[in-house]
Short mmCIF file of N, CA and C in Angstrom, two decimals:
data_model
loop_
_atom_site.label_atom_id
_atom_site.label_comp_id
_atom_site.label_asym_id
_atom_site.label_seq_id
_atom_site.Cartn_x
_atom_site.Cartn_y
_atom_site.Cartn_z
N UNK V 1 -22.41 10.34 10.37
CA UNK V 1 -23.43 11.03 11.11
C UNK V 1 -24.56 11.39 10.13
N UNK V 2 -25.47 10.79 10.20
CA UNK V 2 -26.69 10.97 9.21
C UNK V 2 -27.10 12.14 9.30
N UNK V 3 -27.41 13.05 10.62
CA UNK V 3 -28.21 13.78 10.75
C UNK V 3 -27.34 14.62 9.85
N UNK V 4 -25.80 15.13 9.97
CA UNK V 4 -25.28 15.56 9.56
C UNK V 4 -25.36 15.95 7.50
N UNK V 5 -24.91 14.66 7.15
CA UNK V 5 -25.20 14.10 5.78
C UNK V 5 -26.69 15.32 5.41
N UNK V 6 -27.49 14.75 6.02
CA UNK V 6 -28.81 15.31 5.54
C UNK V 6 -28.47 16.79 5.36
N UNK V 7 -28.11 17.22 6.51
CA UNK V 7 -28.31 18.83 6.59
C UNK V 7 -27.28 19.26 5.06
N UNK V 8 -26.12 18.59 5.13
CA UNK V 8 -25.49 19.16 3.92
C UNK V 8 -25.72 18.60 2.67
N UNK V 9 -26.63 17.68 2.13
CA UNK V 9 -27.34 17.87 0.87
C UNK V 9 -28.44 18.52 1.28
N UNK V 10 -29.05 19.22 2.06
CA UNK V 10 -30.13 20.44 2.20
C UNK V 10 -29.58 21.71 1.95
N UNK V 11 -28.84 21.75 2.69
CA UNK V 11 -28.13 23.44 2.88
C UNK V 11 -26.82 23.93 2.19
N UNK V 12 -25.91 23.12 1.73
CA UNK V 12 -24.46 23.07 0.91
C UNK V 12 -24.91 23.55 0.03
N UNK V 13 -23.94 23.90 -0.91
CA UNK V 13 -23.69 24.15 -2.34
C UNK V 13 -22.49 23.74 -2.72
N UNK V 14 -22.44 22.96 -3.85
CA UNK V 14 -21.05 22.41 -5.04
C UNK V 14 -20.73 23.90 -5.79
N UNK V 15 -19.48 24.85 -5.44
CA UNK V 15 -18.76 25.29 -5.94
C UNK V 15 -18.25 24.96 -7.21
N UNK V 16 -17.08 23.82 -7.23
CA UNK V 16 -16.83 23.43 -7.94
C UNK V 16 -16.16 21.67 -7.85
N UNK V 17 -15.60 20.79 -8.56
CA UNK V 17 -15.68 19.63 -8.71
C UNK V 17 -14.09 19.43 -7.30
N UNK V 18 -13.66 20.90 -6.67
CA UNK V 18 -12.91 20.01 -5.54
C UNK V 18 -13.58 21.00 -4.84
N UNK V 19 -14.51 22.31 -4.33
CA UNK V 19 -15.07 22.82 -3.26
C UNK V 19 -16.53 22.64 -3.08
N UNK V 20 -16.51 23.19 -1.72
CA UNK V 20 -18.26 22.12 -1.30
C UNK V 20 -18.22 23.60 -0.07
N UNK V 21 -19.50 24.78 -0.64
CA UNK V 21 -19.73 25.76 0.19
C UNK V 21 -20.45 25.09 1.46
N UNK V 22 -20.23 25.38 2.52
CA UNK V 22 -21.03 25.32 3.62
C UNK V 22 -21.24 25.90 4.97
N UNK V 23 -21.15 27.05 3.80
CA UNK V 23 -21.90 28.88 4.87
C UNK V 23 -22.65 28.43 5.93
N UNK V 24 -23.62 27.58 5.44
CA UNK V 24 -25.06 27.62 6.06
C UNK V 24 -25.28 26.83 7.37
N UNK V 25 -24.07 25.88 7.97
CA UNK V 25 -23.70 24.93 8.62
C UNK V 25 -22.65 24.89 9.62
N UNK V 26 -21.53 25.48 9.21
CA UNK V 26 -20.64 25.42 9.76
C UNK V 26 -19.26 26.60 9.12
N UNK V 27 -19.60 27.52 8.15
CA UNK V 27 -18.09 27.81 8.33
C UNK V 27 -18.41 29.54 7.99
N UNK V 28 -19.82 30.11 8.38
CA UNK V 28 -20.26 31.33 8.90
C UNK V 28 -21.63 31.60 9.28
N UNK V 29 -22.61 30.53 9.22
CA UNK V 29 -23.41 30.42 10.33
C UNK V 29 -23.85 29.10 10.88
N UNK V 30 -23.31 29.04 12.06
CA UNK V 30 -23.17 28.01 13.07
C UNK V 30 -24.59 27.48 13.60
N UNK V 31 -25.07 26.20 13.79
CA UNK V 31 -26.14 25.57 14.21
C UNK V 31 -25.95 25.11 15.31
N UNK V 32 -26.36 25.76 16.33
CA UNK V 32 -25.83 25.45 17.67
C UNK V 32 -26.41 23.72 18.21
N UNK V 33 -27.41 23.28 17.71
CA UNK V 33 -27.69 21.89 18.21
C UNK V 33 -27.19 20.84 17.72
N UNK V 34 -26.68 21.38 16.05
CA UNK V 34 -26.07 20.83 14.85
C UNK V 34 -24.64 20.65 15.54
N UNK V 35 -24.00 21.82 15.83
CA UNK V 35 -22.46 21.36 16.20
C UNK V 35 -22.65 20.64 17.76
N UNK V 36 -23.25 20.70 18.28
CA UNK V 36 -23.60 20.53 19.73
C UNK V 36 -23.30 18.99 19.69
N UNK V 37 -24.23 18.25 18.97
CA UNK V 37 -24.28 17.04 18.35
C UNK V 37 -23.04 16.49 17.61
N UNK V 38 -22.39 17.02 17.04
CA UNK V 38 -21.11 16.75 16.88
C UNK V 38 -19.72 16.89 17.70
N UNK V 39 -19.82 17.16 18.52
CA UNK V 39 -19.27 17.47 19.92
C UNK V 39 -19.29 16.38 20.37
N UNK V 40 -20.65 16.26 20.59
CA UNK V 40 -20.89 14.65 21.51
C UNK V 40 -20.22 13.75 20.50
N UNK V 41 -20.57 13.66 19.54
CA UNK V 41 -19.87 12.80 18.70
C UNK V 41 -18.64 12.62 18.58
N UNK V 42 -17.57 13.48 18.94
CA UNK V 42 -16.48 13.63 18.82
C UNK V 42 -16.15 13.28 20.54
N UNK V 43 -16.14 13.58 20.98
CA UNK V 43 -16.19 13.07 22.35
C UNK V 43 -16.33 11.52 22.87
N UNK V 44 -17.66 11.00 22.22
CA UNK V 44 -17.59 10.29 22.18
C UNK V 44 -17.00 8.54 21.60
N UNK V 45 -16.13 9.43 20.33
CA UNK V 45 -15.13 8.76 19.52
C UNK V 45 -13.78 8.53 20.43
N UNK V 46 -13.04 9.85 20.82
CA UNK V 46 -12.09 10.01 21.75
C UNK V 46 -12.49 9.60 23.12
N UNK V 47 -13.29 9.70 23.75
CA UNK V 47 -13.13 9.06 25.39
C UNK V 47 -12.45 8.52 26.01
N UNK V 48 -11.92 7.65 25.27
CA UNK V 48 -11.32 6.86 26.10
C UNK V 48 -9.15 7.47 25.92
N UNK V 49 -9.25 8.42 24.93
CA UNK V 49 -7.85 8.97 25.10
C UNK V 49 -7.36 9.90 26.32
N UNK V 50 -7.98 10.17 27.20
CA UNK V 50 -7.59 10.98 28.29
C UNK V 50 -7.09 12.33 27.61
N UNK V 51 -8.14 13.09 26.75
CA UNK V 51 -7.58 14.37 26.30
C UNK V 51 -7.82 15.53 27.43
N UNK V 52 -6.34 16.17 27.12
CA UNK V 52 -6.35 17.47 28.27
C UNK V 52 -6.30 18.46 27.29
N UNK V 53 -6.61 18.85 26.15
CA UNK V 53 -7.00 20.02 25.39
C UNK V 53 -7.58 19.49 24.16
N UNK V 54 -8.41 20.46 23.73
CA UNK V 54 -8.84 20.58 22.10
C UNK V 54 -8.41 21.69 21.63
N UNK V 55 -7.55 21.38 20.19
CA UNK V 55 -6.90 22.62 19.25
C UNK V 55 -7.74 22.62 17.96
N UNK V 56 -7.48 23.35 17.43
CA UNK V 56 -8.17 23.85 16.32
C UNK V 56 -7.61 25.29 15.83
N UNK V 57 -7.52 25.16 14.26
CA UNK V 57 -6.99 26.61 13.60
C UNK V 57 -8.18 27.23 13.47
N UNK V 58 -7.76 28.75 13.74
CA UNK V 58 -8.92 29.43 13.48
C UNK V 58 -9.72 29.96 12.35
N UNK V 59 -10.66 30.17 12.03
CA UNK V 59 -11.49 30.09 12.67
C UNK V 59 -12.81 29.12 12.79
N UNK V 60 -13.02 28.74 11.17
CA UNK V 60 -13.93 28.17 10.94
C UNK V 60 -14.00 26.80 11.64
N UNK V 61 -13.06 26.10 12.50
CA UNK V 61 -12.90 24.76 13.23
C UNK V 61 -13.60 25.51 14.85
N UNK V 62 -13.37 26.55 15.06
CA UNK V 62 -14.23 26.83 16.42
C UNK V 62 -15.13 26.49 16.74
N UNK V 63 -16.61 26.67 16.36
CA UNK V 63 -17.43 25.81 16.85
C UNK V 63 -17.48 24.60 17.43
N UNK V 64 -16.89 23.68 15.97
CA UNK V 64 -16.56 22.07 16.42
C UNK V 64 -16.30 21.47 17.86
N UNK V 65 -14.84 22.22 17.67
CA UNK V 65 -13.89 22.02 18.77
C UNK V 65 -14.29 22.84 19.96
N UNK V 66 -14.84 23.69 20.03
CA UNK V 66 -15.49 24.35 21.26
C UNK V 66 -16.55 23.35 22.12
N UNK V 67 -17.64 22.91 20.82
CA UNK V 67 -18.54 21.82 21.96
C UNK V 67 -17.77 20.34 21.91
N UNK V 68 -16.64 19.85 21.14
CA UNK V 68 -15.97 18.91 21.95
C UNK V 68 -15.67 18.81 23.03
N UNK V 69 -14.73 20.41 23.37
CA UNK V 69 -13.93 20.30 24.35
C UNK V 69 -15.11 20.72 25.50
N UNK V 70 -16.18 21.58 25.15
CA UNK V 70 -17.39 21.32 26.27
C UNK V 70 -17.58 20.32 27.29
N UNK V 71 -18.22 19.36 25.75
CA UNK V 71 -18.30 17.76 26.10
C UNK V 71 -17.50 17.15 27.32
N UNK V 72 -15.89 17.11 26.89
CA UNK V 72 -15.15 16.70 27.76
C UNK V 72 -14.39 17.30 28.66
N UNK V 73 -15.06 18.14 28.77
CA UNK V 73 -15.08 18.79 29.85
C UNK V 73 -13.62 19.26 30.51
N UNK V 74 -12.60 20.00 29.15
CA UNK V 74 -11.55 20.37 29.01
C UNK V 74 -11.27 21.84 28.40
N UNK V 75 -10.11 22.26 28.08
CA UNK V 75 -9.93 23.90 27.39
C UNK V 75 -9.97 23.68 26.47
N UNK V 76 -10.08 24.87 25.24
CA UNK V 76 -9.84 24.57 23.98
C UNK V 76 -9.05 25.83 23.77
N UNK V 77 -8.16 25.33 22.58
CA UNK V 77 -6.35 26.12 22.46
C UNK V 77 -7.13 26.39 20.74
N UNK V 78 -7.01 27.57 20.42
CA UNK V 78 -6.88 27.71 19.05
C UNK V 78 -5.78 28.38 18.06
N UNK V 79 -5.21 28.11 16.89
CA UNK V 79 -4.49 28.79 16.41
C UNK V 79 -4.44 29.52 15.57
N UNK V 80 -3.46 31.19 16.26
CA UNK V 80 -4.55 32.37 15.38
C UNK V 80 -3.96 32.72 14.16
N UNK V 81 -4.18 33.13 13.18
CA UNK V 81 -3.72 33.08 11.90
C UNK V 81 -3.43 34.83 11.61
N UNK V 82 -3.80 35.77 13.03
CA UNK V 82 -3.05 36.90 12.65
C UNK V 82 -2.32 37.39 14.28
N UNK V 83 -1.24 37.93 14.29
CA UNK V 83 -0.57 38.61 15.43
C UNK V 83 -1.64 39.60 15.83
N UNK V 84 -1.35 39.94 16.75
CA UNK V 84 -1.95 41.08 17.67
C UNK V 84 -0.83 41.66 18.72
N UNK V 85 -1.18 42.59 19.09
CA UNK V 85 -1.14 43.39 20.18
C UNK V 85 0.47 42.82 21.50
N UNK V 86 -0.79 42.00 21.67
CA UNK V 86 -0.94 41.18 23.02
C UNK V 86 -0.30 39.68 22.71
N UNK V 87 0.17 39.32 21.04
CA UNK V 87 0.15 38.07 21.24
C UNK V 87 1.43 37.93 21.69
N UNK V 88 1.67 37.05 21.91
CA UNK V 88 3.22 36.33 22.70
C UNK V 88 3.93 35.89 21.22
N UNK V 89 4.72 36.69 21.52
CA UNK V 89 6.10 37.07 20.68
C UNK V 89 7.09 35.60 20.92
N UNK V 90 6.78 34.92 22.00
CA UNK V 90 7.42 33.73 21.76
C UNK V 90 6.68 32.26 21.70
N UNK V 91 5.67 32.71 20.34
CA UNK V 91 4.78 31.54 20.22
C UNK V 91 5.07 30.19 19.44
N UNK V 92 4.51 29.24 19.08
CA UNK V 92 5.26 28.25 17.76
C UNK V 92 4.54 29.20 17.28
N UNK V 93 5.28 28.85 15.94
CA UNK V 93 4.40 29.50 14.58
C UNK V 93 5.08 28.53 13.17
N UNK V 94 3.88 28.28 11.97
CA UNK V 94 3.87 27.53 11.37
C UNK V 94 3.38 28.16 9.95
N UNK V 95 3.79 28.64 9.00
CA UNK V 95 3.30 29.11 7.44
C UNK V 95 2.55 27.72 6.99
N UNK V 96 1.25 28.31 6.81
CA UNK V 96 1.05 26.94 6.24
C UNK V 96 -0.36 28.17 5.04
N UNK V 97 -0.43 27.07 3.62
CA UNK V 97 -1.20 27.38 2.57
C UNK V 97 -2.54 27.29 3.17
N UNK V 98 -3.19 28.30 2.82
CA UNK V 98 -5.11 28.11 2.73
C UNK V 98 -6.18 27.36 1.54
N UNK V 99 -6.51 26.18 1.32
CA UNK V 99 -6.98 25.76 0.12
C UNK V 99 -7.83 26.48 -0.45
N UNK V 100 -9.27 27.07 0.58
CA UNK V 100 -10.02 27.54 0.61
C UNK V 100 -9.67 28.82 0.00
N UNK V 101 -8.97 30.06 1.17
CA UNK V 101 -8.28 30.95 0.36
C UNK V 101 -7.41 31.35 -0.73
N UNK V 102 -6.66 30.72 -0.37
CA UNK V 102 -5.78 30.72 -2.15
C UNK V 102 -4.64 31.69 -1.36
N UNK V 103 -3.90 31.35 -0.47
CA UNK V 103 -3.09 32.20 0.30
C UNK V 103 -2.51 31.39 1.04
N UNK V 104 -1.10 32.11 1.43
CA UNK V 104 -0.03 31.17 2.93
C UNK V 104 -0.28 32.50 4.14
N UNK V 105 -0.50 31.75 5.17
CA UNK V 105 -1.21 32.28 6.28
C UNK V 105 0.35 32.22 7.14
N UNK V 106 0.37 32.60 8.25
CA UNK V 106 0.93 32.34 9.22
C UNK V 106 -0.23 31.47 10.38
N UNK V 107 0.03 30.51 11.12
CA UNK V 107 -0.46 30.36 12.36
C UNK V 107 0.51 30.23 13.36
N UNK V 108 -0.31 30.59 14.79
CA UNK V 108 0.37 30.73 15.50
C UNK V 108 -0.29 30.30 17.41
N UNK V 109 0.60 29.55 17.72
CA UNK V 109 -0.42 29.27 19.24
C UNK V 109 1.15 29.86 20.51
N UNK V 110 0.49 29.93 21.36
CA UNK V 110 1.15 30.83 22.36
C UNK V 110 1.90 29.49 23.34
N UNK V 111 2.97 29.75 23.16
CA UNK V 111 3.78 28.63 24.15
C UNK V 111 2.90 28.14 25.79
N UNK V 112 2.45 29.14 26.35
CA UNK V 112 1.91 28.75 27.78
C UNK V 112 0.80 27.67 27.23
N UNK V 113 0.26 27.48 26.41
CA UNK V 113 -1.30 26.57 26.28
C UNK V 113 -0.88 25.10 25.52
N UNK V 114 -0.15 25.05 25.39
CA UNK V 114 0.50 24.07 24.50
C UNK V 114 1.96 23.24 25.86
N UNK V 115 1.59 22.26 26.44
CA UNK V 115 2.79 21.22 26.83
C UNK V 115 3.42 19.85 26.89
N UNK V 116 4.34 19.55 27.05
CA UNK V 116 4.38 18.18 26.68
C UNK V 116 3.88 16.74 27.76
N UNK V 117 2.48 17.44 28.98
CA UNK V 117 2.15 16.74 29.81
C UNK V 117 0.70 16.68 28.59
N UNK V 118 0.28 17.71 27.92
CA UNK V 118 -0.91 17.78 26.89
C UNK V 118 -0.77 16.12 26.31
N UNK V 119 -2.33 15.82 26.11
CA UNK V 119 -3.21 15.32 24.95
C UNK V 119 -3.62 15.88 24.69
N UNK V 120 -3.48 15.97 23.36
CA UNK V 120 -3.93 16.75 22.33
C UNK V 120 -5.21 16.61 21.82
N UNK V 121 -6.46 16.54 21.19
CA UNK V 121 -7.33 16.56 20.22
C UNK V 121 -7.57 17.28 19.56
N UNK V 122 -7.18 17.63 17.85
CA UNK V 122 -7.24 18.37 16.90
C UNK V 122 -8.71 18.06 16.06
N UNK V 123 -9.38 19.42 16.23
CA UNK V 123 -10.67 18.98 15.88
C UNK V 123 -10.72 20.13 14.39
N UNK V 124 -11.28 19.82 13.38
CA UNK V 124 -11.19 21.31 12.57
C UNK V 124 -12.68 20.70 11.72
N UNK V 125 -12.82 21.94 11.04
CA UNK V 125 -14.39 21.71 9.95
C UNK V 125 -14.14 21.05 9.09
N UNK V 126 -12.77 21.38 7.91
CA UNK V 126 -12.84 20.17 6.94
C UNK V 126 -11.66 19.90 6.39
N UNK V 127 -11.51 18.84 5.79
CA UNK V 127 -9.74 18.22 5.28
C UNK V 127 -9.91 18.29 4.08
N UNK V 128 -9.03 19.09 3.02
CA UNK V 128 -8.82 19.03 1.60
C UNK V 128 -7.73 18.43 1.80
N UNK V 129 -6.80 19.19 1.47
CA UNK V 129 -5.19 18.88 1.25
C UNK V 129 -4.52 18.52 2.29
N UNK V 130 -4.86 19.40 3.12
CA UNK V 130 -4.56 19.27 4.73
C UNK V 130 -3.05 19.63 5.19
N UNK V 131 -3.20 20.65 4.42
CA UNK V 131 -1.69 22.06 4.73
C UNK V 131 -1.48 22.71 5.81
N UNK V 132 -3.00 23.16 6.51
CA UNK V 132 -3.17 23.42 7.68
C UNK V 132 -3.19 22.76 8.79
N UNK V 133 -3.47 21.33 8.51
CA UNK V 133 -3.54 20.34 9.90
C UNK V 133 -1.98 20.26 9.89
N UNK V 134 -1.18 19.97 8.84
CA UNK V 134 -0.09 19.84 8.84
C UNK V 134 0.87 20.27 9.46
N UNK V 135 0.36 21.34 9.11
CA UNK V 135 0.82 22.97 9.58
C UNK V 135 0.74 22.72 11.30
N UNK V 136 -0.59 22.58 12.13
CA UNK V 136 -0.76 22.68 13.17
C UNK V 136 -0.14 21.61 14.13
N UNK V 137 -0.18 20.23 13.28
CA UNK V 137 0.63 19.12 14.12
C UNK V 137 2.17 19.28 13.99
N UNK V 138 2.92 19.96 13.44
CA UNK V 138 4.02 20.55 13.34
C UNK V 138 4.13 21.28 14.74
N UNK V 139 3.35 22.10 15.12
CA UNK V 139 3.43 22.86 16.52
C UNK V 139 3.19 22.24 17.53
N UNK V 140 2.03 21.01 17.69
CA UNK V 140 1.86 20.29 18.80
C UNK V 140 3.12 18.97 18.36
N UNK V 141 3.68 18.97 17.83
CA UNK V 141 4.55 18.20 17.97
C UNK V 141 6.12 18.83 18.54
N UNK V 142 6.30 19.86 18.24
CA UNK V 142 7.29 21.20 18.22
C UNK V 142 7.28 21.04 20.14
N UNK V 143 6.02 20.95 20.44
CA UNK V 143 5.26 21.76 22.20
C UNK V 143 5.97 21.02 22.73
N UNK V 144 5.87 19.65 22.44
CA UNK V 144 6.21 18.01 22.69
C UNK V 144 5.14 17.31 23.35
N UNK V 145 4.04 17.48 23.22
CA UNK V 145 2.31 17.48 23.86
C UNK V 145 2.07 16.18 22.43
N UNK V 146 1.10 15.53 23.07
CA UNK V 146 1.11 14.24 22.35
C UNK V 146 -0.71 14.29 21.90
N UNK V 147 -0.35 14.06 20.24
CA UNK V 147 -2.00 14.29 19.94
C UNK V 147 -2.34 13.07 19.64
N UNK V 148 -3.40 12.54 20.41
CA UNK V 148 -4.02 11.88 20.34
C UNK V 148 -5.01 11.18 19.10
N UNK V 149 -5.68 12.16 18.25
CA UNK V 149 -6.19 12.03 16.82
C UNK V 149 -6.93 13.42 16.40
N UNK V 150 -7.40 13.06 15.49
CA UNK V 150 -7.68 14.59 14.52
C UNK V 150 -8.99 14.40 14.21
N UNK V 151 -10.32 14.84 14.46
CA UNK V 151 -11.63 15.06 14.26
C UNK V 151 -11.86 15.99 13.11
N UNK V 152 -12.55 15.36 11.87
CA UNK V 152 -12.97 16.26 10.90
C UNK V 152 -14.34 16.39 11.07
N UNK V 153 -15.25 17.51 10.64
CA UNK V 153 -16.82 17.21 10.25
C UNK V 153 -16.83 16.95 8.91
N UNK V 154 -16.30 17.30 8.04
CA UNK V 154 -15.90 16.47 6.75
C UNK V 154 -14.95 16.31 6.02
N UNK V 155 -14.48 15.14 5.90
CA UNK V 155 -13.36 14.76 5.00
C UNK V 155 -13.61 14.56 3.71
N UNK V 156 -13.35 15.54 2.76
CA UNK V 156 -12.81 15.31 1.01
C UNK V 156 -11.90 14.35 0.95
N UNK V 157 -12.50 13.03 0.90
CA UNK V 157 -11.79 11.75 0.63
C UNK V 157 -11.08 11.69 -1.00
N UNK V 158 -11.67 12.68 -1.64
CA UNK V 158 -10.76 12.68 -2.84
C UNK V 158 -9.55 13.33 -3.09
N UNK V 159 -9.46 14.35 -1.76
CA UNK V 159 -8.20 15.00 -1.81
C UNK V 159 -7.25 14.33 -0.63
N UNK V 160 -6.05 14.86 -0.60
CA UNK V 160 -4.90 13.92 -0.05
C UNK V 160 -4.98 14.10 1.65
N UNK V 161 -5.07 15.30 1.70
CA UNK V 161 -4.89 15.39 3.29
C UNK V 161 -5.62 14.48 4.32
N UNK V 162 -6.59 13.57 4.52
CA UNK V 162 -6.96 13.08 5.39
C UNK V 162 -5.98 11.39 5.17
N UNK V 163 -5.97 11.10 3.86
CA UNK V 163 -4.94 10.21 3.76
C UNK V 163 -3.66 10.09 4.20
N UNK V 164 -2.63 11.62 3.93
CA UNK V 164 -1.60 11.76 4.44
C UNK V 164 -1.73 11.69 6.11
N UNK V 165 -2.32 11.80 6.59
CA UNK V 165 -2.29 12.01 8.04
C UNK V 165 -2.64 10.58 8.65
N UNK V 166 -3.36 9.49 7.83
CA UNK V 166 -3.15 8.63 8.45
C UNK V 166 -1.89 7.61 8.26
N UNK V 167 -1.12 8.04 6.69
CA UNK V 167 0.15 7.82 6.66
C UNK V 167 1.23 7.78 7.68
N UNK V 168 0.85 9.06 8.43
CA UNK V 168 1.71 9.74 9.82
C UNK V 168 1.84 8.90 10.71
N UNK V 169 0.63 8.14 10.52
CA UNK V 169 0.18 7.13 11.87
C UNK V 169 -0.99 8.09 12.64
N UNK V 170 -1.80 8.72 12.11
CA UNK V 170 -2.48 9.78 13.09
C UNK V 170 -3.70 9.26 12.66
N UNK V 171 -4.52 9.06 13.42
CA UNK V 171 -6.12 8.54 13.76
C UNK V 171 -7.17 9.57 13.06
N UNK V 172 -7.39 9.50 12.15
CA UNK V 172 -8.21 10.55 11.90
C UNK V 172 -9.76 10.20 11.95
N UNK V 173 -10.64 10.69 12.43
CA UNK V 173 -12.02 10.66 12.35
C UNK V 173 -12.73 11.76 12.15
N UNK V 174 -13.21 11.34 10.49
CA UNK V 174 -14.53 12.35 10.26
C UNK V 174 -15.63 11.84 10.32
N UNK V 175 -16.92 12.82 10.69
CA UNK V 175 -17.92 12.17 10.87
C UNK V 175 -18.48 12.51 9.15
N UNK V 176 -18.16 12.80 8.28
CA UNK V 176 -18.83 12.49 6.96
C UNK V 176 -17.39 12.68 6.25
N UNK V 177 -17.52 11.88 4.93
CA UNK V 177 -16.40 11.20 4.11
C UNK V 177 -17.43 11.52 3.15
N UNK V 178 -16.83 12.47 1.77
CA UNK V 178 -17.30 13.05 0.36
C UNK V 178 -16.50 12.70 -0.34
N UNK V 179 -17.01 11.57 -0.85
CA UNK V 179 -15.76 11.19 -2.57
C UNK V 179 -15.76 11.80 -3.34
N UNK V 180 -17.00 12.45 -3.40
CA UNK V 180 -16.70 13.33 -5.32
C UNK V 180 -17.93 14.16 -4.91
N UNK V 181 -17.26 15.39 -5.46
CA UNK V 181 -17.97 16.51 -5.52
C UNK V 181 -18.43 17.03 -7.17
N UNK V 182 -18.47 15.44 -8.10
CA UNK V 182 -17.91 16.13 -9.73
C UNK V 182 -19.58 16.24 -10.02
N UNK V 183 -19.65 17.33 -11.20
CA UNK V 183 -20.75 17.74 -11.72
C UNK V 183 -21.96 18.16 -10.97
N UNK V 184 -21.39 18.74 -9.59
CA UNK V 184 -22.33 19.15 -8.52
C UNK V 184 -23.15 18.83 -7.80
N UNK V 185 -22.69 16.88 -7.53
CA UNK V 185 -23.75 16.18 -6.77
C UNK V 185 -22.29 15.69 -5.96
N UNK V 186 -23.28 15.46 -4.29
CA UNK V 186 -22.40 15.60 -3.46
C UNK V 186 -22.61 14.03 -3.51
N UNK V 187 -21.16 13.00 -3.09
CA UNK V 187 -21.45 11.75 -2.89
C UNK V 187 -20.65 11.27 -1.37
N UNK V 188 -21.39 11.02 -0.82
CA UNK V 188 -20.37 10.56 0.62
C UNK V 188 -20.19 9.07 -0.12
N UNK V 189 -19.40 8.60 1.04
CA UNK V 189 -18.45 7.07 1.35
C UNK V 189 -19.23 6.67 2.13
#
């Protein structure tokens, strides 16, 4: 997605030679025409899978997966990474590591939203290691709901997780692929 590409050598910042900040875009202030557009895009990749939900861990994959599941004109299921109140005590739940954070999270999605009549579409912001997707197809597989493929807005092609997942046999599509983040220049594939 070019338009995409552009915006994040405009607006990103290189952290360091495996993180790639992108506050400004997608993972704490949201571009509503920017993700809008990737929605369609994602939508339009999947179409033809007959998806009856979009998942996504929370939070920073919300946007994405919100104007996917817009698009196609379906729900979107997210998974929350803290208990509450109210949450359903008999949810899946999955420990999975944060790359970003530097922490093991709990996630967790609520048995009623999750079934095994579901297609799945797992949409999230970005794949490092991919502990968390891991993490999450563990539960839609757990539901017995059948996922269809996994939508990134960017895949760190230098780290393992978007690889492992197509190991799985799982379809993955990002709309931008970053080989190297070394010495603070961003390089897509």
């Amino acid at each position: 997605m070019e338009s995409l590409k552009k915006r994040i050598l405009e607006e990103s910042s290189v952290v360091s030679n495996d993180v790639l900040r992108l506050d400004a875009l997608i993972n704490h202030q949201v571009d509503p025409a920017l993700t809008m557009e990737m929605g369609q895009e994602f939508a339009r990749r999947f179409a033809e899978e007959k998806v009856t939900k979009v998942i996504t861990v929370e939070s920073s994959g919300i946007p994405a997966a919100f104007a996917t599941a817009l698009v196609l004109g379906v729900p979107l299921v997210f998974a929350r990474r803290k208990k509450t109140l109210i949450a359903d005590p008999d949810a899946y739940c999955e420990r999975v590591p944060s790359f970003t954070k530097g922490m093991v999270t709990d996630i967790m999605v609520s048995k009623q939203f999750l079934s095994e009549e579901d297609r799945v579409l797992f949409i999230d912001d970005i794949i490092a290691n991919g502990d968390a997707a891991r993490g999450l197809i563990k539960i839609i597989e757990r539901s017995g709901a059948t996922l269809v493929g996994f939508g990134t807005v960017v895949e760190k092609s230098f780290q393992a997780g978007g690889r492992t997942l197509r190991e799985q046999g799982i379809r993955v599509e990002p709309l931008v692929r970053i080989s190297s983040l070394e010495n603070g220049e961003i390089k897509f594939e």
